[in-house]
Coordinates of C-alpha atoms in Angstrom, one line a residue:
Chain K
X1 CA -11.3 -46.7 1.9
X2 CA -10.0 -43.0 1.8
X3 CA -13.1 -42.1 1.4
X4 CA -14.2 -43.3 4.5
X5 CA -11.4 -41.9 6.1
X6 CA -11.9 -38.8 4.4
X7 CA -15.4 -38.8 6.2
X8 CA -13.9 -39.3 9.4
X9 CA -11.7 -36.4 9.5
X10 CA -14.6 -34.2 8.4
X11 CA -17.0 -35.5 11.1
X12 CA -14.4 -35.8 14.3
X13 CA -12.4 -31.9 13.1
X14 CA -15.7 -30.3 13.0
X15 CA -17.2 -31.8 16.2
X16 CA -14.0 -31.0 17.9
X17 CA -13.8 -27.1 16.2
X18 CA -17.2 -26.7 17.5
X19 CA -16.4 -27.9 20.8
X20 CA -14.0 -25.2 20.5
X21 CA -16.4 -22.8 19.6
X22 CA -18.3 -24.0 22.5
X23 CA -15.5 -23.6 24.9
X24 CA -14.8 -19.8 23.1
X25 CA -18.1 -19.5 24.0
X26 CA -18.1 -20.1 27.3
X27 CA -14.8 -18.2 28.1
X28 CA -16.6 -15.1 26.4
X29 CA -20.3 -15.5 28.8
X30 CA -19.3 -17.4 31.7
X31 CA -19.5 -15.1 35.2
X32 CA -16.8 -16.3 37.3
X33 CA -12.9 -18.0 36.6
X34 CA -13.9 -21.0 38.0
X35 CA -16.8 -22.0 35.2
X36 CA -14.6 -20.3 32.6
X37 CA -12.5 -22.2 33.6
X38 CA -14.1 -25.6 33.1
X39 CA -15.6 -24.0 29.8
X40 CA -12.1 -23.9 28.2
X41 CA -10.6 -27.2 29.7
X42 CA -13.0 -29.4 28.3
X43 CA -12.5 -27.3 24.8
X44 CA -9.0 -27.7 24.9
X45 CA -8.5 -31.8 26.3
X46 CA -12.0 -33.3 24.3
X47 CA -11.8 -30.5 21.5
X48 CA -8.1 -30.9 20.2
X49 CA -8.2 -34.5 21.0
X50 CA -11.3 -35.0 18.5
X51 CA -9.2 -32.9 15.7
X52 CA -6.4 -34.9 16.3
X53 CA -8.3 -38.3 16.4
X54 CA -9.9 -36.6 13.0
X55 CA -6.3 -35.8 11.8
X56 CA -5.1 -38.8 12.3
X57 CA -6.1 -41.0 9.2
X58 CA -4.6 -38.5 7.2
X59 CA -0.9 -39.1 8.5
X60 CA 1.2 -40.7 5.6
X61 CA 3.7 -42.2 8.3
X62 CA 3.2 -44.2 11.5
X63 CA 5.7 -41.9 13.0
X64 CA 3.5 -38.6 11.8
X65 CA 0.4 -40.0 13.7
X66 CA 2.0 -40.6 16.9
X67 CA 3.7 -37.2 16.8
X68 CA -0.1 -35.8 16.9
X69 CA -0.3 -38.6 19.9
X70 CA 2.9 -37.0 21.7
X71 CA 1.0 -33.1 21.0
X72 CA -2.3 -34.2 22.4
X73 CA -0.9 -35.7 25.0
X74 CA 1.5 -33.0 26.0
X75 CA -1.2 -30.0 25.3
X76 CA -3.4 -32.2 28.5
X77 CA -0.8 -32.3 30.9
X78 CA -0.1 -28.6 30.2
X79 CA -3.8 -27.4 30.0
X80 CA -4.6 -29.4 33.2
X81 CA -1.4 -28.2 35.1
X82 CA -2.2 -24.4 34.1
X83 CA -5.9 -25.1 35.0
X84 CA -4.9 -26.3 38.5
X85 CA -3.1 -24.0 39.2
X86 CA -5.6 -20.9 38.0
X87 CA -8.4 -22.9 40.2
X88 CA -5.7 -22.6 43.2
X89 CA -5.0 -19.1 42.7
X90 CA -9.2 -18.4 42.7
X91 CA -9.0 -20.4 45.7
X92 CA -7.0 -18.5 47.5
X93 CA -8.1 -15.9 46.2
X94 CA -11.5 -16.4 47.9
X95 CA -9.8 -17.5 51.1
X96 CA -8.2 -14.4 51.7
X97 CA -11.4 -12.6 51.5
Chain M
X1 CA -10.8 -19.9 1.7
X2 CA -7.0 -19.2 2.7
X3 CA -8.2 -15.8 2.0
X4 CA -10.7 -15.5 4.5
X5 CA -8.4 -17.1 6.9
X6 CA -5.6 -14.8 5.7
X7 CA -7.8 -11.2 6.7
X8 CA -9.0 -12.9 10.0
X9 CA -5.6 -13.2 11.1
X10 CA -4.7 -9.9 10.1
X11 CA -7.9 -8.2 11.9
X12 CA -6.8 -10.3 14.7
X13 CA -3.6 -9.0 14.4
X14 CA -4.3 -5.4 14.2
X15 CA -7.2 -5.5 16.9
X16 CA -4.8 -7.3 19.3
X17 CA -2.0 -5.0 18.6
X18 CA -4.2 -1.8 19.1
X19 CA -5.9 -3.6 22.3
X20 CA -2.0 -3.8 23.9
X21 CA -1.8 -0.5 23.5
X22 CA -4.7 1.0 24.9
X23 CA -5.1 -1.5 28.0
X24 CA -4.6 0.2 30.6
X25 CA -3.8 -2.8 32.6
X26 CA 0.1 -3.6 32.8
X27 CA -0.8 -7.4 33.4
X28 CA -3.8 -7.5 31.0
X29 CA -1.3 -6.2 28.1
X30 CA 1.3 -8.4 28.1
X31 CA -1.1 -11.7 28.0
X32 CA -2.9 -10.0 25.2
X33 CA 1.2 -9.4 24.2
X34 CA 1.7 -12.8 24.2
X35 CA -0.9 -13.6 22.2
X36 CA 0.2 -11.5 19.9
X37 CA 3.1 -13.3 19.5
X38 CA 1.9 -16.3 18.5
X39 CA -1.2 -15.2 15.9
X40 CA 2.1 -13.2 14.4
X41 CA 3.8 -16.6 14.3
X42 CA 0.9 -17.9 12.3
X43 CA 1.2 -15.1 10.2
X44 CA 4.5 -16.2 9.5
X45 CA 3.9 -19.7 8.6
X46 CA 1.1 -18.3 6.3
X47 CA 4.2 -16.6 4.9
X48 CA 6.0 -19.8 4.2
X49 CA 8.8 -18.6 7.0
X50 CA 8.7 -21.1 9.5
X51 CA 12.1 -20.6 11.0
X52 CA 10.7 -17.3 11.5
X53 CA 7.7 -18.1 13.1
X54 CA 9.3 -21.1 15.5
X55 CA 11.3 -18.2 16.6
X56 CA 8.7 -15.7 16.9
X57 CA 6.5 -17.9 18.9
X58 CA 9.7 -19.1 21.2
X59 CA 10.8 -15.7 21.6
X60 CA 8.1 -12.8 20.8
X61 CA 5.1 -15.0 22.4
X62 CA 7.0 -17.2 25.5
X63 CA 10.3 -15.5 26.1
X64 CA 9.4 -12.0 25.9
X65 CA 6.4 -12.4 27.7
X66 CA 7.7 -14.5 30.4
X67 CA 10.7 -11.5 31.5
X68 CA 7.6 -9.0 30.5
X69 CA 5.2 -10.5 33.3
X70 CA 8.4 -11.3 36.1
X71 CA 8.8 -7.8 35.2
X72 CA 5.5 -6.2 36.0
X73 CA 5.2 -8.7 39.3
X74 CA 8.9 -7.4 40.6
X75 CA 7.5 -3.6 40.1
X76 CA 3.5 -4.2 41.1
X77 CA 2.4 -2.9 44.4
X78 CA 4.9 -0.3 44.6
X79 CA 2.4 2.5 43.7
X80 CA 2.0 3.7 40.2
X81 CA 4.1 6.5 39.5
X82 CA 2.9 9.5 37.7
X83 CA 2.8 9.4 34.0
X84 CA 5.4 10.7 33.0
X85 CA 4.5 11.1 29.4
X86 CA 1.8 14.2 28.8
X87 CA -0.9 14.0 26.6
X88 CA 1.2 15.3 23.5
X89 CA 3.8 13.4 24.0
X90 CA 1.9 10.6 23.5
X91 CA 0.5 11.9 20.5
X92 CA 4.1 12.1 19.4
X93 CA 4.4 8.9 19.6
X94 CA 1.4 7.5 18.5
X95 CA 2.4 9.7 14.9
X96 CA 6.3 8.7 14.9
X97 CA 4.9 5.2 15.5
X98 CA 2.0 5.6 13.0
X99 CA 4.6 6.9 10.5
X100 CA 7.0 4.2 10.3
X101 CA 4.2 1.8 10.0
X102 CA 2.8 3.6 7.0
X103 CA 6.9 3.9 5.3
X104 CA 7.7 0.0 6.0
X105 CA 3.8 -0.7 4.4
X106 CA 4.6 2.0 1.3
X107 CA 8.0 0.3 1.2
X108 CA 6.6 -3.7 1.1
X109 CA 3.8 -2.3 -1.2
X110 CA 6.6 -1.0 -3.7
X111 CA 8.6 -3.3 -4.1
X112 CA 9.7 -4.4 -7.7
X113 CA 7.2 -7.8 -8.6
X114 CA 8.3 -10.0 -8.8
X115 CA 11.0 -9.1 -5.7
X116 CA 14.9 -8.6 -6.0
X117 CA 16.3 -11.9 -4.4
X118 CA 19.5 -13.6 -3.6
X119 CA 17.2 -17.1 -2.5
X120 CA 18.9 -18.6 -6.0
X121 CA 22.3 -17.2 -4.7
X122 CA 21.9 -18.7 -1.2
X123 CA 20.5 -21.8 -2.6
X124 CA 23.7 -22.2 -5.1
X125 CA 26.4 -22.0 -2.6
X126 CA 24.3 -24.8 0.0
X127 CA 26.4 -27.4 -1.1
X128 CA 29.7 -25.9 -0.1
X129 CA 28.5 -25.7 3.6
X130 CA 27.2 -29.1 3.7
X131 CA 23.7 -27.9 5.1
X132 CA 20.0 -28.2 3.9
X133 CA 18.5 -25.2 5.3
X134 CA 19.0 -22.2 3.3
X135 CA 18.2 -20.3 6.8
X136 CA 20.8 -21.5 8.6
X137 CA 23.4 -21.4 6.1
X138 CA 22.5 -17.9 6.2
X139 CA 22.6 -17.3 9.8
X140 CA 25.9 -19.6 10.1
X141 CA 28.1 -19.4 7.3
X142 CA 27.0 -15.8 4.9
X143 CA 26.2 -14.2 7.3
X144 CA 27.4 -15.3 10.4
X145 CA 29.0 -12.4 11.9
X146 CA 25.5 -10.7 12.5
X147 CA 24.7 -14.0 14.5
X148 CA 27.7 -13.7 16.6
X149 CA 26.7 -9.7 17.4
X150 CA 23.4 -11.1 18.1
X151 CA 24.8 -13.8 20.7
X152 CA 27.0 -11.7 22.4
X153 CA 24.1 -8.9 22.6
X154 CA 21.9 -11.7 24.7
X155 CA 25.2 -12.1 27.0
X156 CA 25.3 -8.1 27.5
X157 CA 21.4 -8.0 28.3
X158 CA 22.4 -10.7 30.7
X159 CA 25.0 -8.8 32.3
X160 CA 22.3 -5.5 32.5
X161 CA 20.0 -7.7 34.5
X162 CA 23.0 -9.2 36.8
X163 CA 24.1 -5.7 37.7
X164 CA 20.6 -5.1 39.3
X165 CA 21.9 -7.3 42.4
X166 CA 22.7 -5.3 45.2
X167 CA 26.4 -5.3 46.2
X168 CA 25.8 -8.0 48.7
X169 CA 24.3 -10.8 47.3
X170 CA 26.1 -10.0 43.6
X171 CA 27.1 -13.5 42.5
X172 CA 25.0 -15.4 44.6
X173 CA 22.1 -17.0 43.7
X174 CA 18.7 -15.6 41.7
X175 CA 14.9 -16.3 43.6
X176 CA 12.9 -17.9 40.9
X177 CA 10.2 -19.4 43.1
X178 CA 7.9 -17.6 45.4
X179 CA 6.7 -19.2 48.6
X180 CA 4.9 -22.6 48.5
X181 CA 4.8 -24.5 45.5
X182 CA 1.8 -26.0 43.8
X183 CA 1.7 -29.8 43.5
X184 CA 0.4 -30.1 40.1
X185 CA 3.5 -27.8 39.0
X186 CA 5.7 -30.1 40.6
X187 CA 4.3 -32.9 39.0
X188 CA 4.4 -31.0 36.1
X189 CA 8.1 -30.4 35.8
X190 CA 9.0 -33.6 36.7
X191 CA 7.2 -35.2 33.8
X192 CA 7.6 -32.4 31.0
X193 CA 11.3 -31.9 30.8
X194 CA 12.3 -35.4 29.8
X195 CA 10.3 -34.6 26.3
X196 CA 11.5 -30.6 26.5
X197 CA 15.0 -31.8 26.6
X198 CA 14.2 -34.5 23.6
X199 CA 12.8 -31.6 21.7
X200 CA 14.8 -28.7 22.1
X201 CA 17.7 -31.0 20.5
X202 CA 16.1 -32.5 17.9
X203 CA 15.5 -29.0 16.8
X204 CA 18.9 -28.3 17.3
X205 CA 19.7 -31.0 15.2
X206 CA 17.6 -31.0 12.6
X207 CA 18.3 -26.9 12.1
X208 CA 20.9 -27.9 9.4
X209 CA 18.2 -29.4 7.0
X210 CA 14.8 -28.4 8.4
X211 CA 13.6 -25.2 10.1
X212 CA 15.0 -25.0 13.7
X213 CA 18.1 -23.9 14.9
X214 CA 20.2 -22.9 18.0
X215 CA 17.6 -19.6 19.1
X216 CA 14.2 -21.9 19.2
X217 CA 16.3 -25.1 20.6
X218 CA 18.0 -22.5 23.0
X219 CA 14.3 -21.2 24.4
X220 CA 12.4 -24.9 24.6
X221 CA 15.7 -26.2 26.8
X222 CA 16.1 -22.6 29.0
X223 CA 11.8 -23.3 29.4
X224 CA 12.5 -26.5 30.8
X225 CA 15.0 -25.3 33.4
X226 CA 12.7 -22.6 34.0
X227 CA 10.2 -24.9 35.0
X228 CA 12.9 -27.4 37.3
X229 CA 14.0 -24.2 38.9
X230 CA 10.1 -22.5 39.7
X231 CA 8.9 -26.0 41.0
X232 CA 12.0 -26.0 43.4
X233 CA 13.2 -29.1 42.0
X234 CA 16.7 -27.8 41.4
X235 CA 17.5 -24.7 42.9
X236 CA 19.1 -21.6 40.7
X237 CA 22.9 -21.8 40.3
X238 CA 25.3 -19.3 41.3
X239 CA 25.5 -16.3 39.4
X240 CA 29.6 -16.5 39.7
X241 CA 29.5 -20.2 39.0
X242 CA 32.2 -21.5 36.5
X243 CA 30.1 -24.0 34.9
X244 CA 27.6 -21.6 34.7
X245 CA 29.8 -18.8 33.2
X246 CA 31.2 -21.7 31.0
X247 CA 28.1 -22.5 29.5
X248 CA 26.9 -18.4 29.2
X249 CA 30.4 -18.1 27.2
X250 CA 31.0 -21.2 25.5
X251 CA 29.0 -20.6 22.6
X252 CA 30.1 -16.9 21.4
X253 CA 34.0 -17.9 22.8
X254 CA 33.8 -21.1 20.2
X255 CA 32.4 -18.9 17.2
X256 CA 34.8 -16.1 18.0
X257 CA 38.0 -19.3 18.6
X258 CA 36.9 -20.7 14.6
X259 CA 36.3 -17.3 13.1
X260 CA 40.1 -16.1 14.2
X261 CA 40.9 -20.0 12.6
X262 CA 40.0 -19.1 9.4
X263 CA 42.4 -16.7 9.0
X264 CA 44.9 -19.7 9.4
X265 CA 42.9 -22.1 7.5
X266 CA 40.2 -20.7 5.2
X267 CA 40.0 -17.4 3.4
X268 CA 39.7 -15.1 6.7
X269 CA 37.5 -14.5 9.5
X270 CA 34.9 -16.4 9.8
X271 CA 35.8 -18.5 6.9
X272 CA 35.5 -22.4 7.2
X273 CA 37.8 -24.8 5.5
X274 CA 35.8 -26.2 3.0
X275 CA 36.1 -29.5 4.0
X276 CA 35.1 -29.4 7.8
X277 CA 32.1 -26.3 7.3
X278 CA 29.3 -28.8 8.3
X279 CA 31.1 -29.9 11.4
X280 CA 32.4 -26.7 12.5
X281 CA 28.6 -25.5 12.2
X282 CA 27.5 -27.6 14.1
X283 CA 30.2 -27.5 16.7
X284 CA 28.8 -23.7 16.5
X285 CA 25.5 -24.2 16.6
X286 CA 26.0 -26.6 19.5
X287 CA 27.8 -24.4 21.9
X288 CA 25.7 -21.4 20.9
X289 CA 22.1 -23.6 21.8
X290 CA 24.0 -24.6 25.0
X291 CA 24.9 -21.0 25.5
X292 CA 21.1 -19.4 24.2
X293 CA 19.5 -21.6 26.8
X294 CA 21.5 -20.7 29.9
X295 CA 21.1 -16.7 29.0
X296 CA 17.3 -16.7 28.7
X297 CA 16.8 -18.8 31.9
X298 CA 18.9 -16.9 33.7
X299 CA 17.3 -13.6 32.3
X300 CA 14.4 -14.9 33.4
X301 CA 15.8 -15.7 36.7
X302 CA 17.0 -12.5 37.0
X303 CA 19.5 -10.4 39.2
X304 CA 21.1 -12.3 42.5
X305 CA 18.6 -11.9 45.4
X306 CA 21.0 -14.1 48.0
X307 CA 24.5 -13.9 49.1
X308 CA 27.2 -16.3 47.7
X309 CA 28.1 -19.2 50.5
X310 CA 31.9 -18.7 50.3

């Protein structure tokens, strides 16, 4: 059984560290904010959700695992605000021009 | 492996701290600043510090760099000025700068192995002060008088940014938000502070056994008024407020009120009776989070930009 689980983890923290290799990627090659920025969002929402998803059957405690929940969660609704907000700034950016 | 992880964050480190310097870009520094701040507090929790590093990455990476970038915004577009340091000068500085890194280095690199250490001291005399963390029972009860200097030195950098307010508006109100405010940031801080406010006490809290304490509780609550304040949820309180002034001088006033105590009741200032040290500390540590948070939001907020209504 903890073997399995030890599979898990391997399989869902290296999809999501390549995901974030992806996203790195992207940031680094991308030409304008706007693609960057979708680059690095879907990095940081899918990417540190599959490492935490991959995390999770390592947790000892019930209380442990949804503490990774609450940081997943939170790291979203931060990343999403902050990438609204960039796009809006771009936007207006542009607008101005 | 830990290795190899252990000399990538050091090259990061060192590339990161020689890219701040040479960007020539005000805003472009402090991000890669900020940054900075919280690969060093990695570095610290690779040093098995993390009181240090929750209060590196609190204040070096999001405080600092939050009052560095309102900073550079309040000063941009007023035309650069002329360098005013010459070509040797900044050579100077680069050596004097250059120098001191090499002594601290030769000095850590000398050092006696295995180290002189008082960790078996501080850890002997934890159970008279009732706490679990050997940090704070540094910070609080050995040596607490260097946390008091240190509290009372956030309330004088306070008072340097309030004196910036011209004579008019001084004790009004600071302008934390600029013009129309983003939906997604209002929606933003009306769902994040809830859990901010959850977290930045259980740090508190837990400081006494665990790593935390009143400086990293202090910057996750003052962050979550920031937020309240820049969505224009709540708007800024007066500078000459009462409860405001209350709250900016609770904490070093309550510290200051128990150390004087323990002439009367322990061995002398900043003594605790032996009995009642965990509760005092807390008490402390209470007021003094309380006291943390309101300082760095209002340096954030900065000086009064409006007139007082009375």
């Amino acid at each position: 059984m903890s073997g399995l689980a030890d599979i898990a983890t391997i399989v869902l923290v290296s999809a999501g560290a390549l995901l974030f290799l992806a996203g790195a990627l992207g940031l680094l090659r991308f030409p304008d904010t706007l693609s960057r920025l979708h680059a690095i969002s879907k990095a940081d929402n899918l990417g540190l959700g599959l490492i935490v998803l991959g995390l999770l059957p390592q947790m000892a405690s019930l209380a442990g695992g949804l503490k990774l929940l609450c940081i997943w969660l939170l790291a979203q609704l931060s990343a999403a605000t902050a990438s609204q907000l960039l796009a809006r700034a771009v936007h207006r950016d542009r607008a101005d021009r | 492996m830990m290795l190899l992880f252990d000399i990538a964050l050091v090259a990061g480190l060192l590339t990161l701290a020689v890219h701040v310097v040479r960007e020539p870009d005000e805003r472009s520094a402090i991000i890669a600043f900020l940054a900075f701040g919280l690969l060093l507090g990695l570095a610290w929790i690779r040093l098995a510090a993390p009181d240090v590093a929750l209060t590196e990455i609190a204040i070096g990476g999001g405080g600092t760099g939050i009052l560095l970038l309102r900073a550079e915004a309040a000063v941009r577009g007023r035309g650069k000025h002329e360098e005013s340091v010459t070509r040797p000068g900044k050579l100077a500085i680069a050596v004097g700068c250059a120098a001191i890194s090499a002594g601290l280095g030769l000095a850590v690199l000398s050092f006696a192995s295995p180290a002189p250490t008082l960790a078996p001291a501080a850890a002997e005399g934890l159970s008279a002060t009732g706490l679990g963390n050997p940090v704070t029972a540094v910070l609080l009860a050995y040596r607490a008088l260097d946390t008091l200097l240190e509290k009372v030195v956030v309330l004088l950098a306070l008072i340097g940014v309030w004196s910036l307010a011209p004579d008019a508006a001084w004790g009004g109100v600071p302008a934390v938000r600029s013009g129309e405010i983003p939906q997604p940031l209002a929606y933003l801080a009306r769902i994040l502070p809830p859990f901010g406010v959850v977290i930045g006490v259980y740090m508190f809290w837990v400081g006494a056994d665990a790593p935390g304490g009143t400086f990293q509780a202090g910057t996750v609550l003052a962050a979550m008024w920031l937020l309240v304040m820049l969505a224009g949820l709540r708007s800024p309180p007066e500078t000459a407020g009462l409860p405001l002034r209350l709250a900016l001088a609770g904490g070093p006033i309550l510290f200051l009120a128990i150390a004087f105590l323990g002439f009367a009741f322990a061995d002398g200032f900043l003594a605790y009776p032996k009995a009642l040290a965990k509760p005092l500390i807390l008490a402390i540590e209470a007021a003094l989070t309380l006291s943390v948070a309101a300082a760095l939001a209002m340096l954030v907020a900065g000086p009064a930009r409006r007139a007082p209504t009375r």
